Each structure stands twice: as C-alpha cells, then as structure tokens.
Backbone as a chain_set.jsonl record, in Angstrom:
{"seq": "MKTIELQNILDKQPSVSGNTFFIFLVWGISWLLAVFFFVLGIGLLLESLLHYKIFLDFVSRQIHLILDEQQRWKISTSFGLISFVLCFIFVGMIFICKMVLVRNHFIIQIEDWLISEVKEIKLKPRKSRK", "coords": {"N": [[1.0, -1.352, 0.031], [0.151, 1.556, -0.66], [1.964, 5.015, 0.512], [0.754, 7.344, 0.44], [-2.134, 6.631, 0.191], [-2.094, 5.259, 2.47], [-2.631, 7.558, 3.769], [-4.648, 8.462, 2.831], [-6.917, 7.449, 4.265], [-6.473, 7.012, 6.976], [-7.367, 9.456, 7.02], [-9.943, 10.014, 6.315], [-11.235, 7.907, 8.321], [-13.224, 8.129, 11.739], [-12.793, 9.65, 14.479], [-12.226, 6.944, 16.835], [-12.033, 7.545, 19.219], [-14.143, 8.927, 21.078], [-16.447, 7.253, 20.509], [-15.803, 5.385, 22.077], [-15.278, 6.32, 24.793], [-18.689, 6.571, 24.456], [-19.048, 4.292, 24.49], [-18.052, 2.842, 26.588], [-19.707, 4.219, 28.658], [-22.43, 2.815, 27.941], [-21.924, 0.241, 28.782], [-21.298, 0.374, 31.216], [-24.261, 0.931, 32.167], [-25.166, -0.948, 31.812], [-24.329, -3.305, 32.858], [-25.24, -2.257, 35.192], [-27.551, -2.232, 34.989], [-28.255, -5.511, 34.682], [-28.24, -6.713, 36.908], [-29.184, -6.049, 38.498], [-32.273, -6.66, 37.838], [-31.426, -9.067, 37.405], [-31.388, -9.328, 40.657], [-33.926, -8.955, 41.412], [-35.456, -10.28, 39.472], [-34.77, -13.203, 40.965], [-35.82, -12.22, 43.668], [-38.231, -12.119, 42.787], [-39.08, -14.651, 42.18], [-38.677, -16.535, 43.611], [-40.308, -15.089, 45.587], [-43.047, -16.303, 44.525], [-42.759, -18.894, 44.608], [-42.231, -20.199, 47.341], [-44.225, -18.082, 48.472], [-43.118, -16.384, 49.93], [-42.803, -13.135, 51.037], [-41.706, -10.48, 50.078], [-40.941, -8.268, 47.392], [-43.979, -7.341, 46.071], [-45.6, -7.517, 48.256], [-45.178, -4.891, 49.45], [-45.123, -3.035, 47.094], [-47.54, -2.936, 46.871], [-49.079, -2.2, 48.586], [-47.949, 0.213, 48.936], [-49.136, 1.705, 46.877], [-51.759, 0.828, 47.968], [-53.011, -1.512, 47.745], [-54.905, -4.686, 47.159], [-54.484, -8.331, 47.336], [-54.5, -11.128, 46.611], [-53.6, -14.693, 47.473], [-54.069, -16.306, 45.132], [-53.084, -14.244, 42.892], [-50.874, -12.885, 43.31], [-49.254, -14.863, 44.03], [-49.686, -15.395, 40.099], [-48.431, -12.689, 39.471], [-46.492, -12.916, 40.852], [-44.129, -14.171, 39.471], [-44.856, -14.0, 36.817], [-44.212, -11.578, 35.936], [-41.274, -12.164, 37.49], [-39.591, -13.661, 35.266], [-40.764, -12.076, 33.173], [-37.805, -10.597, 34.311], [-35.705, -11.649, 33.985], [-35.681, -12.283, 31.98], [-34.694, -9.956, 30.549], [-32.889, -9.1, 31.898], [-30.54, -11.66, 31.026], [-31.098, -9.651, 28.482], [-29.54, -8.071, 28.523], [-26.974, -8.682, 29.58], [-25.942, -9.639, 27.52], [-25.77, -7.361, 25.993], [-23.556, -6.506, 26.89], [-21.672, -7.725, 26.747], [-21.461, -7.888, 23.96], [-20.393, -4.239, 23.715], [-18.084, -5.536, 25.246], [-17.027, -6.551, 23.147], [-17.204, -4.612, 20.881], [-15.109, -2.492, 22.482], [-12.869, -3.799, 23.223], [-12.565, -3.925, 20.169], [-12.178, -1.52, 19.399], [-9.795, -0.434, 20.813], [-7.785, -1.914, 19.482], [-7.903, -0.511, 16.974], [-7.221, 2.36, 17.743], [-4.517, 0.964, 19.095], [-3.247, 0.101, 16.772], [-4.102, 2.906, 14.82], [-1.818, 4.122, 16.121], [0.759, 3.189, 16.389], [0.905, 3.085, 13.446], [1.38, 6.146, 13.253], [3.759, 5.906, 14.427], [5.698, 4.916, 13.468], [6.039, 4.781, 10.178], [6.951, 7.369, 8.736], [6.607, 8.978, 6.585], [3.726, 9.837, 7.203], [0.985, 12.015, 8.41], [-0.706, 13.515, 10.648], [-3.603, 14.577, 10.694], [-5.131, 17.822, 13.35], [-7.834, 17.2, 14.912], [-11.192, 18.681, 13.988], [-12.103, 20.557, 16.901], [-15.852, 21.321, 18.328], [-17.256, 24.08, 19.431]], "CA": [[0.219, -0.327, 0.211], [1.489, 3.528, -1.17], [1.922, 6.455, 1.529], [-0.602, 8.441, 0.097], [-3.2, 6.121, -0.037], [-2.371, 5.342, 3.34], [-2.787, 9.247, 4.486], [-6.082, 9.292, 2.707], [-7.324, 6.119, 4.791], [-6.272, 7.504, 8.22], [-7.898, 11.22, 6.62], [-11.578, 9.856, 6.945], [-11.632, 6.721, 9.286], [-13.532, 8.878, 12.431], [-12.595, 8.866, 15.7], [-13.199, 5.759, 18.142], [-12.089, 7.866, 21.337], [-15.574, 9.179, 21.479], [-17.209, 5.979, 20.647], [-15.164, 4.022, 23.195], [-16.161, 6.082, 26.327], [-19.68, 6.491, 24.748], [-19.241, 2.138, 24.959], [-18.221, 2.297, 28.63], [-21.219, 4.174, 28.765], [-23.299, 2.211, 27.756], [-21.294, -0.787, 29.185], [-21.339, 0.264, 32.69], [-25.675, 0.934, 32.621], [-25.557, -2.87, 31.08], [-23.895, -3.829, 34.185], [-26.137, -2.288, 36.811], [-29.161, -3.334, 34.498], [-28.488, -6.819, 34.619], [-27.625, -7.166, 38.365], [-30.932, -5.079, 39.656], [-33.059, -7.63, 37.197], [-31.368, -10.24, 38.231], [-31.917, -9.365, 41.563], [-35.296, -8.928, 40.573], [-36.55, -11.789, 38.911], [-34.489, -13.959, 41.892], [-37.148, -12.364, 44.763], [-39.887, -12.3, 43.175], [-39.269, -16.114, 41.353], [-38.578, -16.606, 45.0], [-41.799, -15.07, 46.378], [-44.206, -17.488, 43.551], [-42.066, -19.951, 44.84], [-41.489, -20.1, 48.426], [-45.036, -17.73, 49.084], [-42.818, -15.253, 50.799], [-43.345, -11.593, 50.772], [-40.376, -10.154, 49.334], [-41.321, -7.13, 46.492], [-45.007, -7.813, 46.286], [-45.96, -6.609, 49.508], [-44.409, -2.98, 49.877], [-45.407, -2.639, 45.981], [-48.904, -3.587, 46.656], [-49.365, -1.805, 50.315], [-47.897, 1.39, 48.856], [-50.588, 2.253, 46.307], [-53.259, 0.614, 48.509], [-54.05, -2.853, 46.061], [-54.815, -5.777, 48.328], [-53.808, -9.35, 46.214], [-54.993, -12.588, 47.025], [-52.729, -14.828, 46.935], [-53.215, -16.461, 43.482], [-52.713, -12.831, 42.324], [-49.768, -12.898, 44.056], [-48.124, -15.739, 42.51], [-49.342, -14.903, 39.069], [-48.01, -11.894, 38.678], [-44.674, -13.131, 41.118], [-43.82, -15.154, 38.734], [-44.229, -13.576, 34.663], [-42.653, -10.193, 36.518], [-40.048, -13.118, 37.752], [-40.075, -14.206, 34.17], [-39.564, -10.59, 32.297], [-36.789, -9.976, 34.712], [-34.584, -12.562, 33.584], [-35.274, -12.671, 30.23], [-34.672, -8.094, 30.11], [-31.273, -9.228, 32.754], [-29.978, -12.363, 30.019], [-30.811, -9.448, 27.199], [-28.498, -6.422, 28.809], [-25.59, -9.534, 29.396], [-25.423, -9.861, 26.037], [-25.243, -5.841, 25.741], [-22.384, -6.681, 27.863], [-20.789, -8.782, 25.468], [-21.491, -7.101, 22.936], [-19.92, -3.73, 24.569], [-17.071, -5.701, 25.407], [-16.28, -7.14, 22.263], [-16.835, -2.554, 20.87], [-13.885, -2.12, 23.329], [-11.247, -4.435, 22.567], [-12.004, -3.577, 18.767], [-12.169, 0.116, 19.529], [-8.347, -0.482, 21.498], [-7.591, -2.595, 18.865], [-8.069, 0.467, 16.265], [-6.039, 3.351, 18.69], [-3.051, 0.536, 19.02], [-2.561, 0.301, 15.19], [-3.275, 4.119, 14.208], [-0.428, 5.354, 17.185], [1.716, 2.308, 15.217], [1.15, 3.863, 12.115], [1.917, 7.027, 13.231], [4.888, 6.42, 15.068], [6.286, 4.213, 12.448], [5.517, 5.783, 9.043], [7.117, 8.946, 9.147], [5.628, 9.916, 6.155], [2.211, 9.625, 7.03], [0.383, 13.117, 9.638], [-1.811, 13.707, 11.233], [-4.536, 16.349, 10.818], [-5.638, 17.691, 14.085], [-9.468, 17.187, 14.824], [-11.621, 19.731, 14.594], [-13.275, 20.432, 17.896], [-16.741, 21.238, 17.896], [-17.186, 24.395, 20.499]], "C": [[0.901, 1.199, 0.077], [1.339, 4.332, -0.145], [0.65, 7.3, 1.562], [-1.923, 7.678, 0.499], [-3.555, 5.797, 1.156], [-3.21, 6.245, 4.761], [-4.464, 9.003, 4.411], [-6.845, 8.061, 3.475], [-7.082, 6.809, 6.271], [-6.969, 8.978, 7.88], [-8.985, 10.991, 6.804], [-11.816, 8.785, 7.446], [-11.566, 7.944, 10.49], [-12.984, 7.864, 13.567], [-12.923, 8.151, 16.723], [-12.738, 6.354, 19.301], [-13.68, 8.311, 22.136], [-16.934, 8.281, 21.555], [-16.776, 5.208, 21.598], [-15.967, 4.872, 24.241], [-18.298, 6.516, 26.21], [-19.925, 4.6, 25.309], [-19.237, 2.312, 26.298], [-18.982, 2.785, 28.945], [-21.848, 3.261, 29.254], [-22.707, 0.542, 28.533], [-21.549, -1.475, 30.727], [-23.574, 0.301, 32.951], [-26.058, -0.746, 32.1], [-25.69, -3.279, 32.596], [-25.02, -4.03, 35.618], [-27.952, -2.836, 36.441], [-29.331, -4.332, 34.735], [-28.991, -7.249, 36.458], [-29.086, -6.618, 39.077], [-31.902, -6.463, 38.711], [-32.528, -9.085, 37.609], [-31.825, -10.585, 39.673], [-33.175, -10.031, 41.86], [-35.936, -9.99, 40.595], [-36.258, -12.731, 40.424], [-35.828, -13.931, 43.356], [-38.686, -12.079, 44.131], [-40.31, -13.847, 41.833], [-38.935, -16.801, 43.077], [-39.517, -17.12, 45.89], [-43.118, -15.761, 45.795], [-43.541, -18.25, 44.288], [-42.454, -21.321, 46.563], [-43.036, -19.068, 48.621], [-44.216, -16.726, 50.065], [-43.561, -13.802, 50.408], [-42.586, -10.783, 50.784], [-40.7, -8.306, 48.669], [-43.126, -6.76, 46.807], [-45.666, -6.877, 47.182], [-45.83, -5.581, 49.429], [-45.229, -2.537, 48.818], [-46.858, -2.519, 46.015], [-49.844, -2.345, 48.0], [-49.024, -0.267, 49.977], [-48.654, 2.001, 47.698], [-52.109, 1.53, 47.135], [-54.056, -0.926, 47.501], [-53.77, -3.564, 47.351], [-55.493, -7.369, 47.006], [-54.148, -10.559, 47.111], [-53.973, -13.455, 46.392], [-52.407, -15.901, 45.363], [-52.961, -15.491, 42.462], [-51.441, -12.595, 42.21], [-49.299, -13.355, 42.989], [-48.268, -15.585, 40.575], [-48.173, -14.219, 39.124], [-46.32, -11.979, 39.522], [-43.754, -13.094, 40.051], [-44.299, -14.963, 36.72], [-43.869, -12.336, 35.619], [-41.303, -10.974, 37.257], [-39.716, -13.277, 36.143], [-39.315, -13.26, 33.415], [-37.995, -10.652, 32.726], [-35.331, -10.51, 34.767], [-34.593, -12.294, 32.283], [-34.48, -11.112, 29.976], [-33.542, -9.004, 31.103], [-30.024, -10.058, 31.637], [-29.925, -10.741, 28.825], [-29.805, -7.495, 27.145], [-27.196, -7.47, 29.449], [-24.748, -9.924, 28.937], [-25.148, -7.976, 24.882], [-24.128, -5.906, 26.27], [-21.198, -6.684, 26.842], [-20.364, -8.474, 24.978], [-20.432, -5.622, 22.708], [-18.427, -3.798, 24.445], [-15.72, -5.671, 24.071], [-16.008, -5.347, 21.532], [-15.346, -2.315, 21.277], [-13.271, -2.293, 22.998], [-11.18, -4.489, 21.045], [-11.491, -2.111, 18.114], [-9.948, 0.005, 19.941], [-7.9, -0.828, 20.885], [-6.953, -1.492, 17.626], [-7.233, 1.747, 16.618], [-4.804, 2.203, 18.942], [-2.707, 1.122, 17.938], [-2.444, 1.03, 15.057], [-1.985, 4.957, 14.789], [1.022, 4.485, 16.414], [1.997, 2.686, 14.584], [1.989, 5.373, 11.739], [3.775, 7.753, 14.123], [6.418, 6.064, 14.336], [6.603, 4.855, 11.218], [5.678, 7.0, 9.169], [6.393, 9.717, 8.063], [4.105, 10.564, 6.507], [1.922, 11.71, 7.998], [-0.426, 13.313, 9.655], [-2.596, 14.485, 11.91], [-5.214, 16.068, 12.358], [-7.049, 17.824, 13.944], [-9.954, 18.804, 15.011], [-13.255, 19.913, 16.2], [-14.487, 21.465, 17.796], [-17.227, 22.272, 19.338], [-18.57, 25.157, 20.392]], "O": [[1.882, 1.716, 0.612], [0.153, 4.326, 0.183], [-0.118, 7.726, 2.425], [-2.741, 8.292, 1.184], [-4.746, 5.819, 1.469], [-3.823, 6.017, 5.804], [-5.304, 9.182, 5.294], [-7.748, 7.774, 2.69], [-8.193, 7.244, 6.574], [-7.024, 9.666, 8.899], [-9.452, 11.778, 7.627], [-12.905, 8.388, 7.032], [-10.573, 8.665, 10.59], [-12.795, 6.662, 13.753], [-13.784, 8.523, 17.521], [-12.963, 5.811, 20.382], [-14.129, 8.098, 23.262], [-17.966, 8.399, 22.215], [-17.488, 4.269, 21.952], [-17.064, 4.478, 24.634], [-19.058, 6.685, 27.164], [-20.641, 4.013, 26.12], [-20.153, 2.03, 27.07], [-19.557, 2.121, 29.807], [-21.957, 2.86, 30.413], [-23.643, -0.24, 28.7], [-21.774, -2.573, 31.236], [-24.075, -0.32, 33.889], [-27.106, -1.392, 32.117], [-26.68, -3.497, 33.294], [-25.403, -4.888, 36.413], [-28.901, -3.365, 37.019], [-30.479, -4.605, 35.085], [-29.909, -7.936, 36.906], [-29.721, -6.962, 40.074], [-32.098, -7.384, 39.504], [-33.206, -10.011, 38.053], [-32.408, -11.618, 40.003], [-33.448, -11.135, 42.332], [-36.71, -10.518, 41.393], [-37.255, -13.031, 41.08], [-36.459, -14.855, 43.87], [-39.784, -11.903, 44.659], [-41.241, -14.021, 41.047], [-39.282, -17.977, 43.186], [-39.759, -18.158, 46.505], [-44.146, -15.797, 46.472], [-44.309, -18.208, 45.25], [-42.732, -22.51, 46.722], [-43.259, -19.604, 49.706], [-44.845, -16.304, 51.035], [-44.543, -13.542, 49.713], [-42.724, -10.059, 51.77], [-40.67, -7.321, 49.407], [-43.449, -5.979, 47.702], [-46.146, -5.771, 46.933], [-46.95, -5.109, 49.236], [-46.1, -1.726, 49.134], [-47.379, -1.934, 45.066], [-51.003, -1.931, 48.033], [-49.67, 0.579, 50.596], [-48.661, 3.225, 47.834], [-53.272, 1.783, 46.82], [-55.114, -1.155, 46.914], [-52.946, -3.346, 48.24], [-56.446, -7.408, 46.228], [-53.933, -10.645, 48.32], [-53.496, -13.281, 45.271], [-51.373, -16.184, 44.757], [-52.66, -15.807, 41.311], [-50.898, -12.162, 41.194], [-49.021, -12.975, 41.852], [-47.286, -15.641, 39.836], [-47.072, -14.735, 38.928], [-45.295, -11.424, 39.125], [-42.877, -12.274, 39.782], [-44.042, -15.685, 35.757], [-42.729, -12.524, 36.044], [-40.337, -10.269, 37.55], [-39.45, -12.086, 35.979], [-38.137, -13.244, 33.06], [-37.08, -10.733, 31.907], [-34.29, -10.103, 35.281], [-33.606, -12.1, 31.574], [-33.593, -11.147, 29.123], [-33.555, -10.091, 30.525], [-28.948, -9.528, 31.361], [-28.833, -10.565, 28.284], [-29.593, -6.524, 26.418], [-26.279, -6.765, 29.871], [-23.616, -10.334, 29.193], [-24.676, -7.647, 23.794], [-23.505, -4.903, 25.922], [-20.292, -5.973, 26.407], [-19.135, -8.422, 24.946], [-19.688, -5.651, 21.729], [-17.653, -2.969, 23.965], [-14.568, -5.264, 23.923], [-14.892, -4.832, 21.601], [-14.497, -1.98, 20.452], [-12.622, -1.484, 22.336], [-10.173, -4.92, 20.485], [-10.881, -1.718, 17.12], [-9.08, 0.432, 19.179], [-6.789, -0.329, 21.062], [-5.761, -1.544, 17.323], [-6.528, 2.184, 15.709], [-3.77, 2.869, 18.996], [-2.113, 2.194, 17.823], [-1.96, 1.392, 13.984], [-1.369, 5.915, 14.324], [2.04, 5.041, 16.004], [3.196, 2.949, 14.488], [2.704, 5.735, 10.805], [4.43, 8.779, 14.308], [7.559, 6.512, 14.447], [7.598, 5.577, 11.268], [4.82, 7.761, 9.617], [5.745, 10.743, 8.269], [3.589, 11.593, 6.07], [2.892, 12.469, 8.025], [-1.155, 13.354, 8.664], [-2.554, 14.955, 13.047], [-5.66, 14.994, 12.763], [-7.526, 18.463, 13.006], [-9.505, 19.726, 15.692], [-14.44, 19.626, 16.371], [-14.221, 22.505, 17.193], [-17.567, 21.64, 20.339], [-19.027, 25.745, 21.372]]}, "num_chains": 1, "name": "protein.A"}
C-alpha cells in the first residue's frame, strides 16, 4: 500500500475515542441494569415459589392494592420471568460492548503505531466543536 493511500484512509477514518467513551458508558449502565433485573427476578421467583412477601407486598401496600395468594403468585411469576429475560438481554449488551471496546482499543493501537513508525504520515488535528 502506498503512503498516500494510507494517509487518505487515516484522514477519512472517524475518531474512535469518542465512540469508546460512549460504549464504556453503555457497558456500565448495562452492568447495573443486569444486576438489578437479576436480583429482582430472583426475588420475584422466590416470592412465587416459596410464598415469601418480598417485593409485591411492599408495592401493593404503597399503592393500596389488595392481592390474594393466586394473584400474587401469577404476578410474581410473570414479572420474575420477564426480569430474567431483561437480565439476559443486558448481559448480551455487556458482551457486545466488550467486543466493541476491544476492537476500538486495537484500532487506536494500530493508528498510534502507524503514526510513530511511518514518518511520511501526518495526522491532521481534529476539529473541535464549541
């Protein structure tokens, strides 16, 4: 590959550093939501299987709703399963974010190596928005 072609590729490439910060934020939020829905799912399924009063009793008292055992069992089972599905969705987001972060780190390393080793390449300063 010629140096001019490599220079054109580097000039047209968007910055991955901003993308990396955004993906890291999404990764952190996905971790928090995955843990939240996992704990909620376990609590609701324990409430439905062992007839504990963990979450639904508190929520029903706050909104002044009276639930019998059959209604409590159905609600806690369905919401517990939905919470586990949401937990698995956010765990998938964690894996996707991790793959994107590894790819961005690789791109940054390659770009830094090219700039340090190929002396003919000149990096244009990025325009900052103000």
